Coordinates of C-alpha atoms and ligand atoms in Angstrom, one line a residue:
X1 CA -133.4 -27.7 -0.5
X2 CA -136.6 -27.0 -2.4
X3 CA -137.5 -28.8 -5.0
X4 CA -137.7 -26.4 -7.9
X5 CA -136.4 -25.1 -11.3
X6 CA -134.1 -21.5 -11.0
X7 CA -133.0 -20.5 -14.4
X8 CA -128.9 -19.8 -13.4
X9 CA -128.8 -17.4 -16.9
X10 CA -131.1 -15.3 -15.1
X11 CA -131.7 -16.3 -11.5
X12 CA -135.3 -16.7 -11.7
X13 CA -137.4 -19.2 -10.2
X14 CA -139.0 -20.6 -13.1
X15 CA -141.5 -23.8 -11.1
X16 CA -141.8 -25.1 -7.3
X17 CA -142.7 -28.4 -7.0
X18 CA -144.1 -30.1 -4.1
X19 CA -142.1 -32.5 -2.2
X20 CA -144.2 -35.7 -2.3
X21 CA -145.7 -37.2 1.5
X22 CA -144.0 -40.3 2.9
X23 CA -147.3 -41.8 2.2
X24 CA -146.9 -40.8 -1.5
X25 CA -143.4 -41.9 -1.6
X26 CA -144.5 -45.2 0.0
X27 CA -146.9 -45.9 -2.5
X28 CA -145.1 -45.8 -5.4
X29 CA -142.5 -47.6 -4.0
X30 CA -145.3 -50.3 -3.4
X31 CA -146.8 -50.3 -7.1
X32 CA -142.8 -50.1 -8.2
X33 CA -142.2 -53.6 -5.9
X34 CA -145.2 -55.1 -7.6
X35 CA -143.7 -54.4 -11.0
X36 CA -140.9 -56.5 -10.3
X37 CA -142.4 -59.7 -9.5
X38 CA -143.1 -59.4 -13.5
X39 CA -140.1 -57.8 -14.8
X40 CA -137.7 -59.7 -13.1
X41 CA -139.2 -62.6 -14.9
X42 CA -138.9 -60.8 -18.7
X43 CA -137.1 -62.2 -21.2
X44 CA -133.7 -60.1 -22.2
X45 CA -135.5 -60.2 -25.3
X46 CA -138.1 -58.0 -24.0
X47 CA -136.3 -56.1 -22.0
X48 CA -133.7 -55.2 -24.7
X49 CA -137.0 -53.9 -27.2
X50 CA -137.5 -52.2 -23.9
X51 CA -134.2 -50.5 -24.1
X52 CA -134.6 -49.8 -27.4
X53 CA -137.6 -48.2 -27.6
X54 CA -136.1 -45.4 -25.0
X55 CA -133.6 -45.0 -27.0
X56 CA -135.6 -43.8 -29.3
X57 CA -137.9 -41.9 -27.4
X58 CA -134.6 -40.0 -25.7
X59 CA -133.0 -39.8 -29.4
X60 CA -136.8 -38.1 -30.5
X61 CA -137.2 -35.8 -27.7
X62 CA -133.3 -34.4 -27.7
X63 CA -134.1 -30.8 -28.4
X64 CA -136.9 -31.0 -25.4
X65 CA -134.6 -32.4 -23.1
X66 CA -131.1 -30.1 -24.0
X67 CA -133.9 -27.2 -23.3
X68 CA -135.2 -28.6 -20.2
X69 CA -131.1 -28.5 -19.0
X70 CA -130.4 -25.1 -20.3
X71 CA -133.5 -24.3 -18.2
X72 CA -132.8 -25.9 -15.1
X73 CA -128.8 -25.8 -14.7
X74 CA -127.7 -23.5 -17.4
X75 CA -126.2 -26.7 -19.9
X76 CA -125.3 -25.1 -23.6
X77 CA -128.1 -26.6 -25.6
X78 CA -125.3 -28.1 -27.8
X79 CA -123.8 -30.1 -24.9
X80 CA -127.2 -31.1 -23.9
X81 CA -127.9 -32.5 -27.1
X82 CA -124.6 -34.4 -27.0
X83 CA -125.9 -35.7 -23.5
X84 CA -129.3 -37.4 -24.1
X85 CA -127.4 -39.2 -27.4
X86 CA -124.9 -40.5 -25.8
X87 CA -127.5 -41.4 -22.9
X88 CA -129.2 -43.3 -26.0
X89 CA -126.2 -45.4 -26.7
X90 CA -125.7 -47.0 -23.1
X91 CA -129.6 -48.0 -23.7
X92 CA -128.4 -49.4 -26.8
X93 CA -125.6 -50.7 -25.5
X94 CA -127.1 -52.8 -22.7
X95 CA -130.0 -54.1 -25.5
X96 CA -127.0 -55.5 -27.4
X97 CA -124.9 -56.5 -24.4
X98 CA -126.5 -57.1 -21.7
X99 CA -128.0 -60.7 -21.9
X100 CA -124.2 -62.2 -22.6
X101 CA -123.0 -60.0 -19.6
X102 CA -125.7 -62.0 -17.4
X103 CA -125.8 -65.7 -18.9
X104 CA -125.3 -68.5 -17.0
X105 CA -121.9 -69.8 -16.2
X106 CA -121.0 -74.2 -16.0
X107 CA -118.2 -75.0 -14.5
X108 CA -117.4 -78.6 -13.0
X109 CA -116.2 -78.1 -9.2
X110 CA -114.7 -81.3 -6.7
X111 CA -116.5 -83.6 -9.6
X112 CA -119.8 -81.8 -9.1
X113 CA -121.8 -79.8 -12.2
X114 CA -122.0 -75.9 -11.0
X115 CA -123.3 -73.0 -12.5
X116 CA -122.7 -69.3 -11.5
X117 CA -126.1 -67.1 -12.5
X118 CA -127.1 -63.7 -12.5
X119 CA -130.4 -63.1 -10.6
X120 CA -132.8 -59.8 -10.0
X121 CA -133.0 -58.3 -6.5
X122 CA -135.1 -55.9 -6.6
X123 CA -135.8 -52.2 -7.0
X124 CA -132.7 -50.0 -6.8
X125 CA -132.8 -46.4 -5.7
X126 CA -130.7 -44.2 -7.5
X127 CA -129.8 -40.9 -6.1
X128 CA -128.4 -38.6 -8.9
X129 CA -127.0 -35.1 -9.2
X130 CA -127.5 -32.1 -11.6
X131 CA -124.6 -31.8 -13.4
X132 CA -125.7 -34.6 -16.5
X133 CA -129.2 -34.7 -15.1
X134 CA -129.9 -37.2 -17.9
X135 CA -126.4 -39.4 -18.9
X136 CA -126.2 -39.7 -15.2
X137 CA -129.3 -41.7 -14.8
X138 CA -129.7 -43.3 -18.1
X139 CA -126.6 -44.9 -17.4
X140 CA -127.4 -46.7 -14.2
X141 CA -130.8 -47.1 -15.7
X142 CA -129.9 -48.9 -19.0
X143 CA -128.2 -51.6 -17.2
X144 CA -130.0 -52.1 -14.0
X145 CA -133.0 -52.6 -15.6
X146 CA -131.3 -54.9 -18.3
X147 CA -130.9 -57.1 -15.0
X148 CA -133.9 -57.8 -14.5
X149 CA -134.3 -55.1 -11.3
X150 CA -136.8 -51.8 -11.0
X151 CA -135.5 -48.3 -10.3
X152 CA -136.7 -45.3 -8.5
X153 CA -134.9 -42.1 -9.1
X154 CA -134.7 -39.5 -6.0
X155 CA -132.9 -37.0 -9.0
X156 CA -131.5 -33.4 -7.5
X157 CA -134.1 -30.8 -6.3
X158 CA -132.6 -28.5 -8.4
X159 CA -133.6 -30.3 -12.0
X160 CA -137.1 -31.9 -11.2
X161 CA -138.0 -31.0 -14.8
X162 CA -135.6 -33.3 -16.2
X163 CA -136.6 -36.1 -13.6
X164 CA -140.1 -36.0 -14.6
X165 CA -139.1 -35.7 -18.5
X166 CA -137.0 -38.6 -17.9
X167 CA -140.2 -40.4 -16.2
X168 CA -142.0 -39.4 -19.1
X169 CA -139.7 -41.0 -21.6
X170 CA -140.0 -44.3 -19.6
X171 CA -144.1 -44.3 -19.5
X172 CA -144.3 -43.5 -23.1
X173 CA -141.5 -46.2 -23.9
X174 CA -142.2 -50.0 -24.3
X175 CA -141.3 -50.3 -20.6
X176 CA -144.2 -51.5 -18.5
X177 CA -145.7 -49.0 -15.7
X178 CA -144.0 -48.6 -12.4
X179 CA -140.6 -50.6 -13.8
X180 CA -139.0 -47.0 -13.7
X181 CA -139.9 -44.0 -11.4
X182 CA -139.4 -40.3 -10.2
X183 CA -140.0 -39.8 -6.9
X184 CA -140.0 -36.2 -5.9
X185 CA -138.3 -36.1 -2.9
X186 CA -135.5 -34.3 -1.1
X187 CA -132.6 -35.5 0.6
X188 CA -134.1 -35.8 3.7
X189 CA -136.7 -39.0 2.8
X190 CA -133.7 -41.0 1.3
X191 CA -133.2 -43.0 4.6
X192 CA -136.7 -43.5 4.9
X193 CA -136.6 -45.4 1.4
X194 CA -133.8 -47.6 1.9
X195 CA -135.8 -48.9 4.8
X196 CA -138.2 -50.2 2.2
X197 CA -138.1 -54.0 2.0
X198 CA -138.3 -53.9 -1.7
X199 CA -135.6 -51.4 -2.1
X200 CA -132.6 -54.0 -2.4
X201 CA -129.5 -50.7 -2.9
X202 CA -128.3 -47.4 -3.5
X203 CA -126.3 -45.9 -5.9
X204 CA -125.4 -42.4 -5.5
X205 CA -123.3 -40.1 -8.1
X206 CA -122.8 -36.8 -5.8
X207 CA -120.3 -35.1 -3.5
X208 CA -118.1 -36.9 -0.5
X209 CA -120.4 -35.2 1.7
X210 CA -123.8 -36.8 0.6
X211 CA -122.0 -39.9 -0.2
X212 CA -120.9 -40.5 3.5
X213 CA -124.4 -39.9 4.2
X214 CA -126.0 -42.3 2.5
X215 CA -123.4 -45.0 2.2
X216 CA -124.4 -45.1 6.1
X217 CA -127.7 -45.3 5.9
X218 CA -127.5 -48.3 3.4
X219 CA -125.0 -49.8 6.0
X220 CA -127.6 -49.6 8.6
X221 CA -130.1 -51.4 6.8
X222 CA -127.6 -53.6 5.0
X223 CA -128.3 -52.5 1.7
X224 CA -125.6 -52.2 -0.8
X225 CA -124.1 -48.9 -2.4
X226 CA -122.7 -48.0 -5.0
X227 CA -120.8 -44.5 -5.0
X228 CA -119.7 -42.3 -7.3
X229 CA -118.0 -39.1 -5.7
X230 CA -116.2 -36.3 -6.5
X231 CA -112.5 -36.2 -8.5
X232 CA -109.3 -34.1 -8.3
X233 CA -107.7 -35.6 -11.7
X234 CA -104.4 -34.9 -12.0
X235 CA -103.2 -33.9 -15.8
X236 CA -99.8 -34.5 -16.1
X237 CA -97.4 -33.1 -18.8
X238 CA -94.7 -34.8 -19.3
X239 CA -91.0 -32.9 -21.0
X240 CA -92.0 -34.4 -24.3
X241 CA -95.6 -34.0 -24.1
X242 CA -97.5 -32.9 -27.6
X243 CA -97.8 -29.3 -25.5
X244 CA -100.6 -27.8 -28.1
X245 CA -102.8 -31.1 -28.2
X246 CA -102.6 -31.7 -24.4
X247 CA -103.5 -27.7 -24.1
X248 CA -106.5 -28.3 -26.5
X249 CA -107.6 -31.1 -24.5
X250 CA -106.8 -30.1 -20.9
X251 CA -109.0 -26.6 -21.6
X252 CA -112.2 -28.6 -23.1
X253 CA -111.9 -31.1 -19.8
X254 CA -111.5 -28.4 -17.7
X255 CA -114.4 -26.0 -19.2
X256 CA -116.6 -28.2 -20.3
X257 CA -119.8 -28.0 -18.6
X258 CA -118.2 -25.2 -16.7
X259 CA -116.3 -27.4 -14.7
X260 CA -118.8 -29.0 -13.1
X261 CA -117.8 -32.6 -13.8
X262 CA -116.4 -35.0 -11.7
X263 CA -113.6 -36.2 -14.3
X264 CA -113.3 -32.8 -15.4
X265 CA -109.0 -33.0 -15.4
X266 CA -108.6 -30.5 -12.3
X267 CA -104.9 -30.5 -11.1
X268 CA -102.4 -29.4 -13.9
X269 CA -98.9 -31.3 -12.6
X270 CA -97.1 -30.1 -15.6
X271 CA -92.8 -30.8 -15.6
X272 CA -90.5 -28.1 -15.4
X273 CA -89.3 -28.1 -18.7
X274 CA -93.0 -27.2 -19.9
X275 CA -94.1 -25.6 -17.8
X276 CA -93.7 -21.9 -18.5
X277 CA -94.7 -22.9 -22.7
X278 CA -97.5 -25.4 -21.8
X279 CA -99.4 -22.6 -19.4
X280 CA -99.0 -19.9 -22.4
X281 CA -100.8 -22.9 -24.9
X282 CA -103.7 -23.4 -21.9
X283 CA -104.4 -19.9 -21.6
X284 CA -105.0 -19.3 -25.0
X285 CA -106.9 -22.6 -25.6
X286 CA -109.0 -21.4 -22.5
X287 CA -109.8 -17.5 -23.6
X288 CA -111.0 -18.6 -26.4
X289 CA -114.0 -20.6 -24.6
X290 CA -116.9 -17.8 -25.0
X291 CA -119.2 -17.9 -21.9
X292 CA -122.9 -17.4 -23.4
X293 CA -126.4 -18.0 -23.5
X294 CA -127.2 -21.8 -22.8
X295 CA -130.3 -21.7 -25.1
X296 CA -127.6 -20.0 -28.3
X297 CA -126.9 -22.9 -30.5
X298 CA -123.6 -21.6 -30.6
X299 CA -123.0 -21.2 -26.7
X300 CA -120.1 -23.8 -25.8
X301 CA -119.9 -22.8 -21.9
X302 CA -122.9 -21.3 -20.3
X303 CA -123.7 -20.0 -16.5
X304 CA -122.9 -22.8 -13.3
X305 CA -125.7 -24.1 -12.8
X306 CA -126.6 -21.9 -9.6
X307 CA -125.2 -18.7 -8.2
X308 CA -124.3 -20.6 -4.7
X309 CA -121.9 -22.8 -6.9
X310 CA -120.3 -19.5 -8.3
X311 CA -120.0 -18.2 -4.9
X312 CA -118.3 -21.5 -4.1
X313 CA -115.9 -21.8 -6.5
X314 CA -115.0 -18.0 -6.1
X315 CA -114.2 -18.3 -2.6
X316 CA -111.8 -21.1 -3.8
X317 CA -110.4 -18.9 -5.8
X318 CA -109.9 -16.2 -3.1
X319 CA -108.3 -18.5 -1.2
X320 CA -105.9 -19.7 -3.6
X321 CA -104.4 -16.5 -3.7
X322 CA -104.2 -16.0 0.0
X323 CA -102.3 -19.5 -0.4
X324 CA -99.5 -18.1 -2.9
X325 CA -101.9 -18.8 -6.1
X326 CA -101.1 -16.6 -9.1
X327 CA -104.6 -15.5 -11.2
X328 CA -103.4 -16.0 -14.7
X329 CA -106.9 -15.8 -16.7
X330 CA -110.0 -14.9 -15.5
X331 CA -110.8 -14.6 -11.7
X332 CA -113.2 -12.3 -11.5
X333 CA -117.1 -12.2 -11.2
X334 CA -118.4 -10.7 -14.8
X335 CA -121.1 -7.8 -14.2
X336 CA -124.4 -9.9 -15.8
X337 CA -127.4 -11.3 -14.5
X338 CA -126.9 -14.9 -14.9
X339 CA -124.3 -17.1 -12.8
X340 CA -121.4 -17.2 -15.3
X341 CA -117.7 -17.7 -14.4
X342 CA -115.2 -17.3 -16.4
X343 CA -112.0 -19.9 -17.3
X344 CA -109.8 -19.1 -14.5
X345 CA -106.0 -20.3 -14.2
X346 CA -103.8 -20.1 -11.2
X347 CA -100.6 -21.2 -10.7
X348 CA -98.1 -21.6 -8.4
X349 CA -99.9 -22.3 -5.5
X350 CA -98.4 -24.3 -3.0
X351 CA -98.8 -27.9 -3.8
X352 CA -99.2 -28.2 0.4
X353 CA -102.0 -25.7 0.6
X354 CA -105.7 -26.9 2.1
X355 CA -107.2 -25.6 -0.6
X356 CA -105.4 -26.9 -3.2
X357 CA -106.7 -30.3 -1.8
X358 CA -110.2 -29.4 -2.1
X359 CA -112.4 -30.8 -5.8
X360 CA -112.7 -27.5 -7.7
X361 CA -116.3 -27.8 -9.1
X362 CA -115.8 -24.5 -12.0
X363 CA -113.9 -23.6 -14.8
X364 CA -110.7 -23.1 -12.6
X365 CA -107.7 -25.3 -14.0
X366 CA -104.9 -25.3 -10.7
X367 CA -101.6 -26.2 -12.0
X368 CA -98.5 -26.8 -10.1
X369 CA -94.5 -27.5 -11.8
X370 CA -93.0 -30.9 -11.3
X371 CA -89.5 -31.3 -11.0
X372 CA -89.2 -34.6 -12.7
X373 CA -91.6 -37.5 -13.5
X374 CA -91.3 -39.2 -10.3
X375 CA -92.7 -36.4 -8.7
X376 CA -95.5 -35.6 -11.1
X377 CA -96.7 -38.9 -10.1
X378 CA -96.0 -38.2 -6.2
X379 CA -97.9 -35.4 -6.8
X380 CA -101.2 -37.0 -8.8
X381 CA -101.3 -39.6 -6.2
X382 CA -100.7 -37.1 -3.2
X383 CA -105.2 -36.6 -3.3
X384 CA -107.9 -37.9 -1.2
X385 CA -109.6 -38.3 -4.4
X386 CA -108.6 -41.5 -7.0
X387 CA -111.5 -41.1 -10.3
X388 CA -109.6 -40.3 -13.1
X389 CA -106.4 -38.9 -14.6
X390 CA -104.1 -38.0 -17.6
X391 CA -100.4 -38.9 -18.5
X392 CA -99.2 -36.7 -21.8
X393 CA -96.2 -38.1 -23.7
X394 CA -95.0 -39.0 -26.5
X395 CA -93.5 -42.0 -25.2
X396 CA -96.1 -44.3 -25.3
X397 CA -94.3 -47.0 -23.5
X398 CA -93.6 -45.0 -20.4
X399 CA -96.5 -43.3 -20.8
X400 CA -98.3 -46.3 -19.9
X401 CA -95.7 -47.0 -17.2
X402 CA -96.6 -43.9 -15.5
X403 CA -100.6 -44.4 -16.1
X404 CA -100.5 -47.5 -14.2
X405 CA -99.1 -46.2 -11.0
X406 CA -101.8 -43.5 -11.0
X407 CA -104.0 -44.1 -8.4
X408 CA -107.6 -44.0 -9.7
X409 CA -110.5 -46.0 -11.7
X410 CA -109.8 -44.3 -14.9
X411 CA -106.2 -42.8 -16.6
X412 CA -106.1 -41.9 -20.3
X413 CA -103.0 -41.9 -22.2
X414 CA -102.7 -38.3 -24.1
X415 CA -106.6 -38.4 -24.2
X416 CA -109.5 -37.1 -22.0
X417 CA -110.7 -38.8 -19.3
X418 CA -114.5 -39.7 -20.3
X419 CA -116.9 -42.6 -19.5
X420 CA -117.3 -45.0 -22.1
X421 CA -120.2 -47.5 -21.9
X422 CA -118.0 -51.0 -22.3
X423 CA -115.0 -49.8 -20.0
X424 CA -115.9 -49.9 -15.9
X425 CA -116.4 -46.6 -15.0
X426 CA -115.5 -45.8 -10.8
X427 CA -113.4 -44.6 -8.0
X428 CA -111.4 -45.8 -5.4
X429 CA -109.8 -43.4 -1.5
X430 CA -113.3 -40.5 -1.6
X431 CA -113.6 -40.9 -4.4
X432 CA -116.0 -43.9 -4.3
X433 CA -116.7 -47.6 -4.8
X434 CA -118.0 -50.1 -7.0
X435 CA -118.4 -49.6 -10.6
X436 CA -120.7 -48.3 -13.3
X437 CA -121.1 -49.8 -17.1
X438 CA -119.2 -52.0 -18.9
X439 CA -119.6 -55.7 -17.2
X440 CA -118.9 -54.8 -14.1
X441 CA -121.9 -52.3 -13.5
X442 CA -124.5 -54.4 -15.0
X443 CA -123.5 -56.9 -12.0
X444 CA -123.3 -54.2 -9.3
X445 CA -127.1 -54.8 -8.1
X446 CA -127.6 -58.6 -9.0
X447 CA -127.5 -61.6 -6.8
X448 CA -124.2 -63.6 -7.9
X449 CA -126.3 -67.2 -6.6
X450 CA -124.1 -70.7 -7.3
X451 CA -125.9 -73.6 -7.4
X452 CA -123.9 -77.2 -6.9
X453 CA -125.4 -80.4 -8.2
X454 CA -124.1 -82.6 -5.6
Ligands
LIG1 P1 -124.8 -33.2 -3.7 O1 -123.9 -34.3 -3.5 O2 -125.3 -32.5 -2.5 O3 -126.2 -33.8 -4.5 C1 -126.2 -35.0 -5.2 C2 -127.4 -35.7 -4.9 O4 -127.4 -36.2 -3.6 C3 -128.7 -34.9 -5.0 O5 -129.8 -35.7 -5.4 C4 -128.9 -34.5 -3.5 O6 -130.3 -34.2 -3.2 C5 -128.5 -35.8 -2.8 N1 -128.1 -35.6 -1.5 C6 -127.3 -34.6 -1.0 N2 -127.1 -34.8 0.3 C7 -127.8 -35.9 0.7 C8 -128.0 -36.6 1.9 N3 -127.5 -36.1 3.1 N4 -128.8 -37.6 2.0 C9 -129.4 -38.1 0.8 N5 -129.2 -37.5 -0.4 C10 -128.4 -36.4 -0.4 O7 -124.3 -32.2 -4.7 P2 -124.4 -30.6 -4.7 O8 -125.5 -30.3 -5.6 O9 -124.6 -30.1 -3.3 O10 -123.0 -30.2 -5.2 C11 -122.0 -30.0 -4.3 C12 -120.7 -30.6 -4.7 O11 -120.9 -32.0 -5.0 C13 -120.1 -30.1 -6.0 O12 -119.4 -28.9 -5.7 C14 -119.2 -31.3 -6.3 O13 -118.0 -31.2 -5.5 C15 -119.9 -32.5 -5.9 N6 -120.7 -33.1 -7.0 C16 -120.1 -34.1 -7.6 C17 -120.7 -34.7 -8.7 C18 -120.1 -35.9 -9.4 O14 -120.4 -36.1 -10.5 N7 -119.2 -36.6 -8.8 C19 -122.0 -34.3 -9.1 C20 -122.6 -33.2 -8.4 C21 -121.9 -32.6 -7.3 P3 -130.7 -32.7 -3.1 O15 -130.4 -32.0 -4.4 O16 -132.2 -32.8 -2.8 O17 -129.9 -32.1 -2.0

C-alpha cells in the first residue's frame, strides 16, 4: 500500500510520500537505540514533565490535528477534537500514575529480603491503524515511555500526516530527540525492524489478518507482542432492558466513527420480548445520524475512511441478504463523491450464516432475536472474537451475572463499551492478547527482574 493521504470526502489524492530505505529506517532506529541508554535512566519526575508537556502541545494543536483526520480518513472534525483530548488525558494520566504503577516491591521470601522491580527494555515498535490515528498511539505511547522504553511508530500508510504531526508534537515537547519516532514505512519492512537488536517488542492495534502476521514474526525473533485485533461485541437486550436508553446508546456505538471501531457494539442479540419495539427505537435513533462533511463543525458521521472500506462493508451487506438478512435502514450506496455509507440495519439473518461471523467494520448494526437469556449469552459467546460487550437490564444484579459469563476483555453494564485510561483495555480468542492502559499496559514492555538477597 502507498504511503499517502486520499481525502475519502472526495477521493482525491491529496500527498505521496516516499517510503523511507532500509538504510533510512535503520538509522533512525540506531539514533532511537542511543536515546535510550539516557532515557531509560530519567527520573519519573522527568519523564512525567515530559508527559505533560505533550499534553499540552496535543491539547494546543487540537484543531490542527481533528483537520489533519478529516483530511486523511474522513473523521468529523468534532470527533477528532474529542480524540486528541482524550489522547491528552492518558499523557496525563501516566505523569500522575505511572511512577506508583512501576515502584519497587519488598517482600521477605524463605527468610531472604526480595524486591520485585520494574526495568526499561528497550525501544518498542508500535504498529497502529487509521481508525484513531492519534488515541491509538498516544495511548501506547503515554505509558511506554513512562517506563522508561523508546518507541518507533510504523503508523498506517493511509494517515502519514497524522504520524508526522504526531512526531512533530513529540520534537517540539519536552521529550528529548529520538525518544519517540515516525518511521515511514509500509507493512512490508516491519519484519525487518523487529530484527533490530534494540527493538525489544511489538504492539499492534489492526485486523486478525496483520496481527497473525506480525505476532509471527515477533515469535521468530523472540520478541514480545502485544495485539489488539478486531471485535464482534455482542449488545444484548434483555426483556426489561431501558429499550430507549440502550437504542440511544447501541446507535452512537454502532455509528460512531462510521463503524470503524473495534469496540463499536456490532451484534444486536436482543430477547424476544423486545425485539420487534427495541428495532423500531434503533432505527429511529440511527436515521437520525446525518452523514456529512467531516471538516462541518456540525458533521457527527462523515465518509469511511476509503472507498475500498465502503466496498467492503457493502459486499457484507449483499451477502447478508443472500443469507436471509432483512435491510431495515439504509443499504444502499448514496449518489456523492465522497465514501459515505449510510446506518444500515439487518435483521433476521441466520445466526449460523458465514457472514454473520465476520467483524463488520461500517455503520451496519446485525441483530438477531434471542429466545431467552441463556441463549443471548450462547449466542454473544458463539464469536471467534472476545473484545468487548453489553448486557442491558434493569436488574443490576443479574445484569452483572450475565456480564461475567461474556467472553471478552471488556463488558459494560447498560453502558457503552469504551477504553478508559485506569481500567485494562484487551482481548482474548482473535481478538488479541495482552493488555493496554491501566496497570497492566504500563507493564506490558518492562522487564519484571527479582532480585534475592541471599
Ligand atoms: P490493517 O490491520 O491491515 O492495518 C493496521 C496496521 O497494520 C497498519 O499500520 C498496516 O500497515 C499494518 N499491517 C497490515 N498488514 C501488515 C503485515 N502483514 N505486516 C506488518 N504490518 C501490517 O487494517 P486495514 O487498514 O487493512 O483494515 C482492515 C480491517 O482491519 C478492518 O476492516 C477491521 O476489521 C480491522 N481493523 C481493526 C482495527 C482495530 O481497532 N482493531 C483498526 C483497523 C482495522 P499498512 O497501512 O501499511 O498496510
Amino acid at each position: 500500500m502507498a504511503i499517502q493521504s486520499t481525502n475519502p470526502s472526495t477521493g482525491k489524492v491529496v500527498k505521496i510520500f516516499e517510503e523511507w530505505s532500509s538504510a533510512q529506517t535503520s538509522a533512525a532506529l540506531s539514533s532511537v537505540a542511543v536515546s535510550f541508554n539516557d532515557w531509560r535512566n530519567s527520573s519519573f519526575l522527568r519523564r512525567a514533565e515530559c508527559l505533560r508537556s505533550l499534553a499540552g502541545l496535543l491539547r494546543d494543536r487540537v484543531d490542527k490535528f481533528a483537520h489533519l483526520m478529516a483530511l486523511e480518513m474522513g473523521k468529523p472534525v468534532k470527533s477528532g477534537r474529542a480524540e486528541v483530548l482524550k489522547a491528552a488525558t492518558v499523557c496525563d494520566f501516566y505523569a500522575e500514575n505511572g511512577q506508583d504503577m512501576l515502584l519497587s516491591e519488598s517482600l521477605t521470601v524463605d527468610g531472604m529480603q526480595a524486591y520485585v522491580e520494574y526495568s526499561p527494555l528497550g525501544t518498542v515498535l508500535a504498529v497502529m491503524p487509521w481508525n484513531y490515528p492519534v488515541w491509538q498511539v498516544i495511548r501506547i505511547a503515554a505509558p511506554t515511555l513512562m517506563a522508561g522504553n523508546t518507541m518507533v511508530l510504523k503508523h498506517a500508510s493511509n494517515v502519514p500526516q497524522c504520524a508526522l504531526a504526531i512526531e512533530e508534537a513529540f520534537t517540539d515537547s519536552l521529550f528529548p530527540d529520538d525518544v519517540f519516532r515516525t518511521l515511514l514505512i509500509g507493512a512490508g519492512q516491519v519484519e525487518d525492524v523487529l530484527k533490530h537488536d534494540s527493538v525489544i517488542g511489538v504492539c499492534l492495534t489492526g485486523s486478525e489478518a496483520a496481527g497473525r502476521c506480525v505476532a509471527k514474526a515477533a515469535g521468530v525473533n523472540l520478541k514480545k507482542s502485544v495485539m489488539e485485533l478486531g471485535g464482534s461485541d455482542a449488545f444484548i437486550v434483555l426483556a426489561d432492558a431501558d429499550l430507549s436508553k440502550a437504542a440511544e446508546t447501541g446507535a452512537q456505538s454502532r455509528c460512531s466513527n462510521a463503524g470503524q471501531a473495534c469496540i463499536a457494539a456490532k451484534r444486536f442479540i436482543v430477547h424476544k420480548d423486545v425485539y420487534e419495539p427495541f428495532i423500531i427505537k434503533l432505527k429511529a435513533e440511527m436515521e437520525s445520524i446525518k452523514m456529512g462533511d467531516p471538516f462541518d463543525s456540525e458533521t457527527v458521521m462523515g465518509p469511511m475512511a476509503s472507498f475500498q472500506f465502503r466496498e467492503d462493508i457493502h459486499d457484507q451487506v449483499q451477502r447478508s441478504i443472500s443469507a436471509g438478512g432483512k435491510i431495515r435502514l439504509g443499504g444502499l450506496i448514496p449518489e456523492s463523491d465522497g465514501a459515505y455509507y449510510p446506518p444500515t440495519i439487518i435483521q433476521d439473518m441466520s445466526f449460523d450464516a458465514d457472514v454473520s461471523r465476520e467483524e463488520f467494520f461500517g455503520p451496519v448494526a446485525l441483530v438477531f432475536r434471542a429466545e431467552d437469556d441463556d441463549q443471548a449469552m450462547e449466542m454473544a459467546n458463539d464469536s471467534c472474537f472476545g473484545l468487548g460487550g453489553s448486557v442491558w437490564t434493569q436488574d443490576e444484579e443479574k445484569g452483572l451475572k450475565l456480564a461475567r459469563r461474556i467472553e471478552a476483555g471488556l463488558v459494560y453494564l447498560n453502558g457503552r463499551v469504551s477504553s478508559r485510561p485506569p481500567l485494562p483495555f484487551g482481548g482474548i480468542k482473535n481478538s488479541g492478547y495482552g493488555r493496554e492502559l491501566s496497570t497492566y499496559g504500563i507493564r506490558e514492555f518492562v522487564n519484571v527482574k527479582s532480585i534475592c538477597i541471599g
